Amino acid sequence: MLEGQMMDRSLLIIDILKHAAETYPAIEIVSRTVEGPVHRYGYRDAFKRTAQLAHALKGLGIEEGDRVATIAWNTYRHFELYYGVSGIGAVCHTINPRLFEDQLEYIVNHADDRVIFVDANLLPLVEKMDGRFPGVKAVIVMTDRAHMPETKLANVHCYEELLEGQPETYDWPELDERAASAMCYTSGTTGNPKGSLYSHRSTVLHAFGLLAPAVLPYGIGKAVLPVVPMFHVQAWGQPYAAPIAGTKLVMPGPKLDGESLFELMEDEGVTLTLGVPTIWMGLLTHLRETGKRFTHLTHLVSGGAAIPLSMIKAYEEEFGLNVVQGWGMTETSPVCCAGAEGPEMDGLEDDARHELKLRERKFFGVDLRLVDEDGGILPHDGDTPGELQCRGPWVINGYYNDAEATAAAMTDDGWFRTGDVATLTDAGLLQITDRTKDLIKSGGEWISSIDLENEVMSHPGVAEAAAIAMPHPKWQERPMLVIVAHEGKQPSANELRAHLADKIVSWWMPDDIAFVDELPHTATGKVSKLQLRERFKDHVLSTV
Ligand code: ADP
């Protein structure tokens, strides 16, 4: 091999913030704080405080490779932890405050976290777990002295006190770019949660991936507001991508309702925002009720669950926004695909264009393939569904300390089994149709629960819908739809059947349609089909 003669400089997370401090010192990070007021500072000040935090972490005895837990909202202090913890070579372990107590206990102990950084209003969660985290040596409340809550916990520190008086520079170590930098556990709808352990290299490449395809407008003069939490899947990489691009970062703190989000976006000139469909439903209701319109926002990214076509239409037609769908998982850093923009869209009428936006295009660096139940490779014809497998420099090669889960997730030839069912077009446009564990198989043929949900949700009386498989003596399984009606509306089952009749093939028609007040959700805001199936386990289909 003739070796290239280029410098072997590591891709390190702290260098992103160093770059932003040197290049965009005054471009701001604006946060709605847990204490209430809006906090703002530039990337240069963020870098200085991150150095102070690094000294404080050392003072707490944190060494390279140690896991440092955070249970916190999207704010500047959480941002400092993202960089400070990874910067000294430790691992920033973000934890979802909506997890059940048993999951929390499992995750903190499995990761062997040394200390926990927690927002003041989430401290009761840690107090409730007192005695169940034997390896945790200290708890740091992310606030100032004036706002320190009373607590009976031992060894509690105040974040601002720890930073006070520390030097504003730090001799950041030249780490190996393959060193672990952060970790996140899946919420584990079945079995124990599983840990994805990210590296500096994977994180920086993922951030480049987000910036590269030009589907999302980053850049100077732009402002991004990640509603997607920093406590789960790293806020889809926004805290890393924004500082590279010189983009202002707007953090919503704990207030995620439609009114608070709208207000912050307007006040701070937000041009791009990212979140899950449930959040966008709340914002849409607020906009419709108040008649408000965005002045600055141009792009709204939805991911984490399939966005209903009716929502794409509403945001585009009523509010003039460009809706972009993304696909990813905790295990894939998370984003692998986003946006359907491309020549396929040229000349399309609105309806067809909106429909195409149910798909998303893969990023450079990511390979996707579809596989049948016997491991055979399926065509990318836009039509044939198969299990989605992927690989790439920001996809896990195994779960943290979990040989069994790793063996189940990785193929012999080095691909990751996503557990999603999807179709792919010959131009690399992906559409998720199901989870393998939620599939409905009628007479040996798959029915896409996402398609069914999507079609029924275009009925104005339907707020939320979930399709589940029910046992059937002749067809093995048949679909049933569980519906939450919009407030003040009461669509009948027959009305919904009539609505579906010209939208789906006849054998997809659900055997039963049930109405409930609320659907069960997971810690990440997705409908929990597991719980839903449990709830309807004694239901016998009317067609049986
Ligand atoms: P969990 O919520 O279980 O912790 P993740 O947050 O990692 O898991 O979510 C990953 C899953 O979310 C994917 O495997 C997929 O099922 C679903 N998902 C993500 N994006 C989309 C999308 N654009 N369309 C449909 N489903 C999606």
Coordinates of N, CA and C in Angstrom, one line a residue, residues 194-393:
K194 N -30.9 -1.5 26.5 CA -29.6 -1.9 25.9 C -28.9 -0.6 25.6
G195 N -27.6 -0.6 25.9 CA -26.8 0.6 25.8 C -26.0 0.7 24.5
S196 N -26.1 1.9 23.9 CA -25.3 2.3 22.7 C -24.2 3.2 23.2
L197 N -23.0 2.8 22.9 CA -21.8 3.5 23.4 C -21.2 4.2 22.2
Y198 N -21.3 5.5 22.1 CA -20.8 6.3 21.0 C -19.3 6.7 21.2
S199 N -18.7 7.0 20.1 CA -17.3 7.4 20.2 C -17.1 8.9 19.7
H200 N -16.0 9.5 19.9 CA -15.7 10.8 19.4 C -15.9 10.8 17.8
R201 N -15.2 9.8 17.2 CA -15.2 9.7 15.8 C -16.7 9.6 15.2
S202 N -17.5 8.7 15.8 CA -18.8 8.5 15.3 C -19.7 9.7 15.5
T203 N -19.4 10.4 16.6 CA -20.2 11.6 16.9 C -19.9 12.8 15.9
V204 N -18.6 12.9 15.6 CA -18.2 14.0 14.7 C -18.7 13.7 13.3
L205 N -18.5 12.4 12.9 CA -18.9 12.0 11.5 C -20.5 12.2 11.4
H206 N -21.2 11.8 12.4 CA -22.6 12.0 12.4 C -23.0 13.4 12.2
A207 N -22.3 14.3 12.9 CA -22.6 15.7 12.8 C -22.3 16.2 11.4
F208 N -21.2 15.7 10.8 CA -20.9 16.1 9.4 C -22.0 15.6 8.5
G209 N -22.5 14.4 8.8 CA -23.6 13.7 8.0 C -24.8 14.6 8.0
L210 N -25.2 15.2 9.2 CA -26.3 16.0 9.3 C -26.1 17.3 8.4
L211 N -24.9 17.8 8.4 CA -24.6 19.0 7.7 C -24.5 18.8 6.2
A212 N -24.1 17.6 5.8 CA -23.6 17.4 4.4 C -24.8 17.4 3.3
P213 N -25.9 16.7 3.6 CA -26.7 16.5 2.4 C -27.5 17.7 2.0
A214 N -27.4 18.8 2.7 CA -28.1 20.1 2.3 C -29.6 19.9 2.4
V215 N -30.1 18.9 3.2 CA -31.5 18.9 3.3 C -32.0 19.8 4.4
L216 N -31.1 20.1 5.4 CA -31.4 20.9 6.5 C -30.7 22.2 6.4
P217 N -31.3 23.3 6.6 CA -30.6 24.6 6.5 C -29.9 25.0 7.8
Y218 N -28.7 24.6 7.9 CA -27.8 25.2 9.0 C -27.1 26.3 8.4
G219 N -26.3 27.0 9.2 CA -25.4 28.1 8.7 C -25.5 29.3 9.5
I220 N -24.7 30.3 9.2 CA -24.7 31.5 10.0 C -26.0 32.3 9.7
G221 N -26.5 32.9 10.7 CA -27.8 33.6 10.5 C -29.0 32.7 10.7
K222 N -28.8 31.4 10.9 CA -29.9 30.5 11.2 C -29.9 30.2 12.6
A223 N -31.1 29.7 13.1 CA -31.2 29.3 14.5 C -32.0 28.0 14.5
V224 N -31.4 27.0 15.3 CA -32.1 25.7 15.4 C -32.6 25.4 16.8
L225 N -33.8 24.9 16.9 CA -34.4 24.6 18.2 C -34.7 23.1 18.2
P226 N -33.8 22.3 19.0 CA -34.1 20.9 19.1 C -35.2 20.7 20.2
V227 N -36.4 20.3 19.9 CA -37.3 19.9 20.9 C -37.0 18.5 21.3
V228 N -36.4 17.8 20.4 CA -36.0 16.4 20.7 C -35.0 16.5 21.8
P229 N -35.2 15.7 22.9 CA -34.4 15.9 24.1 C -32.9 15.5 24.0
M230 N -32.1 16.3 24.8 CA -30.7 15.9 25.0 C -30.6 14.7 25.9
F231 N -31.7 14.3 26.6 CA -31.6 13.1 27.4 C -31.9 11.8 26.6
H232 N -32.2 11.9 25.4 CA -32.4 10.7 24.6 C -31.8 10.9 23.2
V233 N -31.0 10.0 22.7 CA -30.4 10.0 21.4 C -29.8 11.4 21.1
Q234 N -29.2 12.0 22.1 CA -28.4 13.2 21.9 C -29.0 14.3 21.1
A235 N -30.3 14.5 21.3 CA -31.0 15.6 20.6 C -30.8 15.5 19.1
W236 N -30.7 14.3 18.6 CA -30.5 14.0 17.2 C -29.2 14.8 16.6
G237 N -28.2 14.9 17.5 CA -27.0 15.5 17.0 C -26.9 17.0 16.9
Q238 N -28.0 17.7 17.3 CA -28.0 19.1 17.1 C -27.0 19.9 17.9
P239 N -26.7 19.5 19.1 CA -25.7 20.2 19.9 C -24.3 20.1 19.3
Y240 N -24.1 19.1 18.4 CA -22.8 19.0 17.7 C -22.8 19.7 16.3
A241 N -23.9 19.5 15.6 CA -24.0 20.1 14.3 C -24.0 21.6 14.3
A242 N -24.8 22.2 15.2 CA -25.0 23.7 15.2 C -23.7 24.4 15.4
P243 N -22.9 24.1 16.4 CA -21.6 24.8 16.5 C -20.7 24.7 15.4
I244 N -20.7 23.6 14.7 CA -19.8 23.4 13.5 C -20.2 24.4 12.5
A245 N -21.5 24.6 12.3 CA -22.0 25.4 11.2 C -22.2 26.9 11.6
G246 N -21.9 27.3 12.9 CA -22.1 28.7 13.3 C -23.5 29.0 13.4
T247 N -24.3 28.0 13.7 CA -25.8 28.2 13.9 C -26.1 28.4 15.3
K248 N -27.0 29.4 15.6 CA -27.5 29.7 16.9 C -28.3 28.5 17.4
L249 N -28.1 28.2 18.7 CA -28.8 27.0 19.3 C -29.8 27.5 20.3
V250 N -31.1 27.1 20.1 CA -32.1 27.6 21.1 C -32.7 26.4 21.8
M251 N -32.6 26.5 23.1 CA -32.9 25.3 24.0 C -34.2 25.6 24.8
P252 N -35.2 24.7 24.6 CA -36.5 25.0 25.2 C -36.6 24.6 26.7
G253 N -35.6 24.0 27.3 CA -35.7 23.7 28.7 C -36.9 22.7 28.9
P254 N -37.6 22.8 30.1 CA -38.6 21.9 30.4 C -40.0 22.2 29.7
K255 N -40.1 23.3 29.1 CA -41.4 23.7 28.6 C -41.6 23.3 27.1
L256 N -42.4 22.3 26.9 CA -42.5 21.7 25.5 C -43.9 21.8 25.0
D257 N -44.8 22.6 25.6 CA -46.1 22.7 25.1 C -46.1 23.7 23.9
G258 N -47.2 23.6 23.1 CA -47.2 24.4 21.9 C -47.0 25.9 22.1
E259 N -47.7 26.4 23.1 CA -47.6 27.9 23.3 C -46.1 28.3 23.6
S260 N -45.5 27.6 24.6 CA -44.1 28.0 25.0 C -43.2 27.8 23.8
L261 N -43.3 26.7 23.0 CA -42.4 26.5 21.9 C -42.6 27.6 20.9
F262 N -43.8 28.0 20.6 CA -44.1 29.0 19.6 C -43.5 30.3 20.0
E263 N -43.7 30.7 21.2 CA -43.2 31.9 21.8 C -41.7 32.0 21.7
L264 N -41.0 31.0 22.1 CA -39.5 30.9 22.0 C -39.0 31.0 20.6
M265 N -39.7 30.3 19.7 CA -39.2 30.3 18.3 C -39.4 31.7 17.7
E266 N -40.5 32.3 18.0 CA -40.7 33.7 17.5 C -39.7 34.7 18.1
D267 N -39.5 34.6 19.4 CA -38.6 35.6 20.1 C -37.1 35.4 19.6
E268 N -36.7 34.2 19.3 CA -35.3 33.9 19.0 C -35.1 33.7 17.5
G269 N -36.0 33.9 16.7 CA -35.8 33.8 15.2 C -35.5 32.4 14.8
V270 N -36.1 31.4 15.3 CA -35.8 30.0 15.0 C -36.2 29.7 13.6
T271 N -35.3 29.1 12.8 CA -35.5 28.8 11.4 C -35.7 27.3 11.2
L272 N -35.2 26.5 12.1 CA -35.3 25.0 11.9 C -35.6 24.4 13.3
T273 N -36.5 23.5 13.3 CA -36.8 22.8 14.6 C -37.0 21.3 14.4
L274 N -36.7 20.5 15.4 CA -36.8 19.1 15.3 C -37.5 18.4 16.4
G275 N -38.3 17.4 16.2 CA -39.0 16.8 17.3 C -39.9 15.6 16.8
V276 N -40.6 15.0 17.7 CA -41.4 13.8 17.4 C -42.8 14.2 17.0
P277 N -43.6 13.4 16.3 CA -44.9 13.8 15.9 C -45.9 14.3 17.0
T278 N -45.8 13.7 18.2 CA -46.6 14.1 19.3 C -46.5 15.5 19.6
I279 N -45.2 16.0 19.6 CA -44.9 17.4 19.9 C -45.5 18.3 18.8
W280 N -45.4 17.8 17.6 CA -45.9 18.7 16.4 C -47.4 18.7 16.4
M281 N -48.1 17.7 17.0 CA -49.5 17.7 17.1 C -49.9 18.8 18.1
G282 N -49.2 18.9 19.2 CA -49.5 19.9 20.2 C -49.3 21.3 19.7
L283 N -48.3 21.5 18.9 CA -48.0 22.8 18.3 C -49.1 23.2 17.3
L284 N -49.5 22.2 16.5 CA -50.5 22.4 15.5 C -51.8 22.8 16.1
T285 N -52.2 22.2 17.1 CA -53.4 22.5 17.8 C -53.3 24.0 18.3
H286 N -52.2 24.3 18.9 CA -52.0 25.7 19.4 C -52.1 26.7 18.3
L287 N -51.5 26.4 17.1 CA -51.5 27.4 16.0 C -52.9 27.5 15.5
R288 N -53.6 26.4 15.4 CA -55.0 26.5 14.9 C -55.9 27.2 15.8
E289 N -55.8 27.0 17.1 CA -56.6 27.6 18.1 C -56.4 29.1 18.1
T290 N -55.2 29.5 18.0 CA -54.8 31.0 18.1 C -54.8 31.7 16.8
G291 N -54.7 31.0 15.7 CA -54.5 31.7 14.4 C -53.1 32.3 14.2
K292 N -52.2 31.9 15.0 CA -50.8 32.4 14.9 C -50.1 31.9 13.7
R293 N -49.1 32.6 13.2 CA -48.3 32.2 12.1 C -46.8 32.4 12.4
F294 N -45.9 31.6 11.9 CA -44.5 31.8 12.2 C -43.9 32.9 11.3
T295 N -43.0 33.7 11.8 CA -42.3 34.7 11.1 C -41.0 34.2 10.5
H296 N -40.3 33.3 11.2 CA -39.0 33.0 10.8 C -38.8 31.5 10.4
L297 N -39.6 30.6 11.0 CA -39.4 29.2 10.9 C -39.7 28.8 9.4
T298 N -38.8 28.0 8.8 CA -39.0 27.5 7.5 C -39.1 26.0 7.4
H299 N -38.3 25.3 8.3 CA -38.2 23.9 8.2 C -38.6 23.2 9.6
L300 N -39.4 22.2 9.5 CA -39.8 21.4 10.6 C -39.5 19.9 10.4
V301 N -38.6 19.4 11.2 CA -38.2 18.0 11.1 C -38.9 17.1 12.0
S302 N -39.4 16.0 11.5 CA -40.1 15.0 12.3 C -39.5 13.7 12.2
G303 N -39.3 13.0 13.4 CA -38.7 11.7 13.4 C -39.1 10.9 14.6
G304 N -38.6 9.7 14.8 CA -38.8 9.0 16.0 C -40.0 8.1 15.9
A305 N -41.0 8.5 15.0 CA -42.2 7.7 14.7 C -42.7 8.2 13.4
A306 N -43.5 7.5 12.7 CA -44.0 7.9 11.4 C -44.9 9.1 11.5
I307 N -44.6 10.1 10.7 CA -45.5 11.3 10.8 C -46.7 11.0 9.9
P308 N -47.9 11.4 10.4 CA -49.1 11.2 9.5 C -49.1 12.1 8.3
L309 N -49.6 11.7 7.2 CA -49.6 12.5 6.0 C -50.5 13.8 6.3
S310 N -51.5 13.6 7.1 CA -52.4 14.7 7.3 C -51.6 15.9 8.0
M311 N -50.6 15.5 8.8 CA -49.8 16.5 9.5 C -48.9 17.2 8.6
I312 N -48.3 16.5 7.7 CA -47.4 17.1 6.6 C -48.2 18.1 5.9
K313 N -49.4 17.7 5.4 CA -50.3 18.6 4.7 C -50.6 19.9 5.5
A314 N -51.0 19.7 6.7 CA -51.4 20.8 7.5 C -50.3 21.8 7.7
Y315 N -49.1 21.4 8.0 CA -48.0 22.3 8.2 C -47.6 23.0 6.9
E316 N -47.7 22.2 5.8 CA -47.2 22.8 4.5 C -48.3 23.7 3.9
E317 N -49.5 23.3 4.0 CA -50.6 24.1 3.3 C -51.1 25.2 4.1
E318 N -51.3 25.0 5.4 CA -51.8 26.0 6.3 C -50.7 27.0 6.8
F319 N -49.5 26.5 7.0 CA -48.5 27.3 7.6 C -47.2 27.5 6.7
G320 N -47.2 27.0 5.5 CA -46.2 27.3 4.6 C -44.8 26.7 5.0
L321 N -44.8 25.7 5.9 CA -43.5 25.2 6.3 C -43.0 24.0 5.4
N322 N -41.7 23.8 5.4 CA -41.2 22.7 4.7 C -41.0 21.5 5.7
V323 N -41.8 20.5 5.6 CA -41.8 19.4 6.6 C -40.8 18.3 6.0
V324 N -39.8 18.0 6.9 CA -38.8 17.0 6.5 C -38.9 15.8 7.5
Q325 N -38.9 14.6 7.0 CA -39.0 13.5 7.9 C -37.6 12.9 8.0
G326 N -37.2 12.4 9.2 CA -35.9 11.8 9.4 C -36.1 10.4 10.0
W327 N -35.2 9.5 9.7 CA -35.3 8.2 10.3 C -34.0 7.9 11.0
G328 N -34.1 7.3 12.2 CA -32.9 6.8 12.9 C -33.3 6.1 14.2
M329 N -32.3 5.7 14.9 CA -32.5 4.9 16.2 C -31.4 5.3 17.2
T330 N -31.6 5.0 18.4 CA -30.5 5.2 19.4 C -29.2 4.5 18.9
E331 N -29.4 3.4 18.3 CA -28.2 2.6 17.9 C -27.5 3.2 16.7
T332 N -28.1 4.2 16.0 CA -27.5 4.8 14.8 C -27.2 6.3 15.0
S333 N -27.1 6.7 16.3 CA -26.5 8.0 16.7 C -27.4 9.2 16.7
P334 N -28.5 9.4 16.2 CA -29.4 8.5 15.5 C -29.6 8.6 14.0
V335 N -29.3 9.8 13.4 CA -29.9 10.0 12.1 C -29.2 9.3 11.0
C336 N -29.9 8.6 10.2 CA -29.3 7.9 9.0 C -29.9 8.5 7.7
C337 N -31.1 9.0 7.8 CA -31.9 9.4 6.6 C -32.7 10.7 6.9
A338 N -32.8 11.6 6.0 CA -33.7 12.7 6.2 C -34.0 13.4 4.9
G339 N -35.3 13.7 4.8 CA -35.7 14.5 3.6 C -35.9 13.7 2.4
A340 N -36.8 14.1 1.5 CA -37.1 13.4 0.3 C -36.8 14.3 -0.9
E341 N -36.3 15.5 -0.6 CA -36.0 16.4 -1.7 C -35.1 15.8 -2.8
G342 N -35.4 16.0 -4.0 CA -34.6 15.5 -5.1 C -35.4 15.5 -6.4
P343 N -34.8 15.0 -7.5 CA -35.4 15.1 -8.8 C -36.8 14.4 -8.8
E344 N -37.0 13.4 -8.0 CA -38.3 12.7 -7.9 C -39.4 13.7 -7.7
M345 N -39.1 14.8 -7.0 CA -40.1 15.8 -6.6 C -40.5 16.8 -7.7
D346 N -39.6 16.9 -8.7 CA -39.8 17.9 -9.7 C -41.2 17.7 -10.4
G347 N -41.9 18.8 -10.5 CA -43.1 18.7 -11.2 C -44.3 18.0 -10.6
L348 N -44.1 17.6 -9.3 CA -45.2 16.9 -8.7 C -46.3 17.9 -8.2
E349 N -47.5 17.5 -8.2 CA -48.6 18.2 -7.6 C -48.5 18.1 -6.1
D350 N -49.1 19.0 -5.4 CA -49.0 19.1 -3.9 C -49.2 17.7 -3.3
D351 N -50.3 17.1 -3.6 CA -50.7 15.8 -3.0 C -49.6 14.8 -3.1
A352 N -49.1 14.6 -4.3 CA -48.0 13.6 -4.6 C -46.7 14.0 -3.9
R353 N -46.5 15.3 -3.8 CA -45.2 15.8 -3.2 C -45.3 15.5 -1.7
H354 N -46.5 15.7 -1.1 CA -46.6 15.4 0.4 C -46.5 13.9 0.6
E355 N -47.0 13.1 -0.3 CA -46.9 11.7 -0.1 C -45.5 11.2 -0.2
L356 N -44.7 11.8 -1.1 CA -43.3 11.5 -1.2 C -42.5 11.8 0.1
K357 N -43.0 12.8 0.8 CA -42.4 13.2 2.1 C -42.6 12.2 3.2
L358 N -43.4 11.1 3.0 CA -43.4 10.0 3.9 C -42.2 9.2 3.8
R359 N -41.3 9.5 2.8 CA -40.1 8.8 2.6 C -38.9 9.7 3.0
E360 N -37.7 9.1 3.2 CA -36.5 9.9 3.4 C -35.3 9.2 2.8
R361 N -34.3 10.1 2.5 CA -33.2 9.6 1.7 C -32.0 9.4 2.6
K362 N -31.2 8.4 2.4 CA -30.1 8.1 3.3 C -28.9 9.0 3.1
F363 N -28.2 9.2 4.2 CA -27.0 10.0 4.2 C -25.8 9.3 3.6
F364 N -24.8 10.0 3.1 CA -23.6 9.4 2.7 C -22.9 8.8 3.9
G365 N -22.4 7.6 3.8 CA -21.8 6.9 4.9 C -22.7 5.7 5.4
V366 N -24.0 5.9 5.1 CA -24.9 4.9 5.6 C -25.3 3.9 4.5
D367 N -25.2 2.6 4.8 CA -25.7 1.6 3.8 C -27.0 1.0 4.4
L368 N -28.0 0.8 3.5 CA -29.2 0.2 3.9 C -29.5 -1.0 3.0
R369 N -30.1 -2.1 3.6 CA -30.6 -3.2 2.8 C -31.9 -3.8 3.4
L370 N -32.7 -4.4 2.6 CA -33.9 -5.1 3.1 C -33.7 -6.6 3.0
V371 N -34.2 -7.3 4.0 CA -33.9 -8.7 4.1 C -35.2 -9.4 4.4
D372 N -35.4 -10.6 3.8 CA -36.7 -11.4 4.1 C -36.4 -12.3 5.4
E373 N -37.5 -13.1 5.7 CA -37.4 -13.8 7.0 C -36.3 -14.9 7.0
D374 N -35.8 -15.3 5.7 CA -34.7 -16.3 5.7 C -33.4 -15.6 5.5
G375 N -33.3 -14.3 5.5 CA -32.0 -13.7 5.3 C -31.8 -13.3 3.9
G376 N -32.7 -13.6 3.0 CA -32.5 -13.3 1.6 C -32.6 -11.8 1.3
I377 N -31.8 -11.3 0.4 CA -31.8 -9.8 0.1 C -33.0 -9.5 -0.8
L378 N -33.7 -8.5 -0.5 CA -34.9 -8.1 -1.2 C -34.7 -6.9 -2.1
P379 N -35.5 -6.7 -3.2 CA -35.2 -5.6 -4.1 C -35.6 -4.3 -3.5
H380 N -35.0 -3.2 -4.0 CA -35.3 -1.9 -3.6 C -36.2 -1.3 -4.7
D381 N -37.5 -1.8 -4.7 CA -38.4 -1.4 -5.8 C -39.5 -0.5 -5.3
G382 N -39.4 0.0 -4.1 CA -40.4 0.9 -3.5 C -41.6 0.2 -3.0
D383 N -41.7 -1.1 -3.1 CA -42.9 -1.8 -2.9 C -42.7 -3.0 -2.0
T384 N -41.6 -3.7 -2.1 CA -41.4 -5.0 -1.3 C -41.0 -4.6 0.1
P385 N -41.8 -5.0 1.1 CA -41.3 -4.7 2.5 C -40.3 -5.8 3.0
G386 N -39.4 -5.4 3.7 CA -38.4 -6.4 4.3 C -37.9 -5.8 5.6
E387 N -37.2 -6.6 6.4 CA -36.5 -6.1 7.6 C -35.4 -5.2 7.2
L388 N -35.3 -4.0 7.8 CA -34.3 -3.0 7.4 C -33.0 -3.3 8.2
Q389 N -31.9 -3.4 7.5 CA -30.6 -3.6 8.1 C -29.7 -2.4 7.6
C390 N -28.8 -2.0 8.5 CA -27.9 -0.9 8.1 C -26.5 -1.0 8.7
R391 N -25.6 -0.3 8.1 CA -24.2 -0.2 8.6 C -23.7 1.2 8.3
G392 N -22.6 1.5 9.0 CA -22.0 2.8 8.8 C -21.2 3.2 10.0
P393 N -20.4 4.3 9.8 CA -19.4 4.7 10.9 C -20.1 5.2 12.1

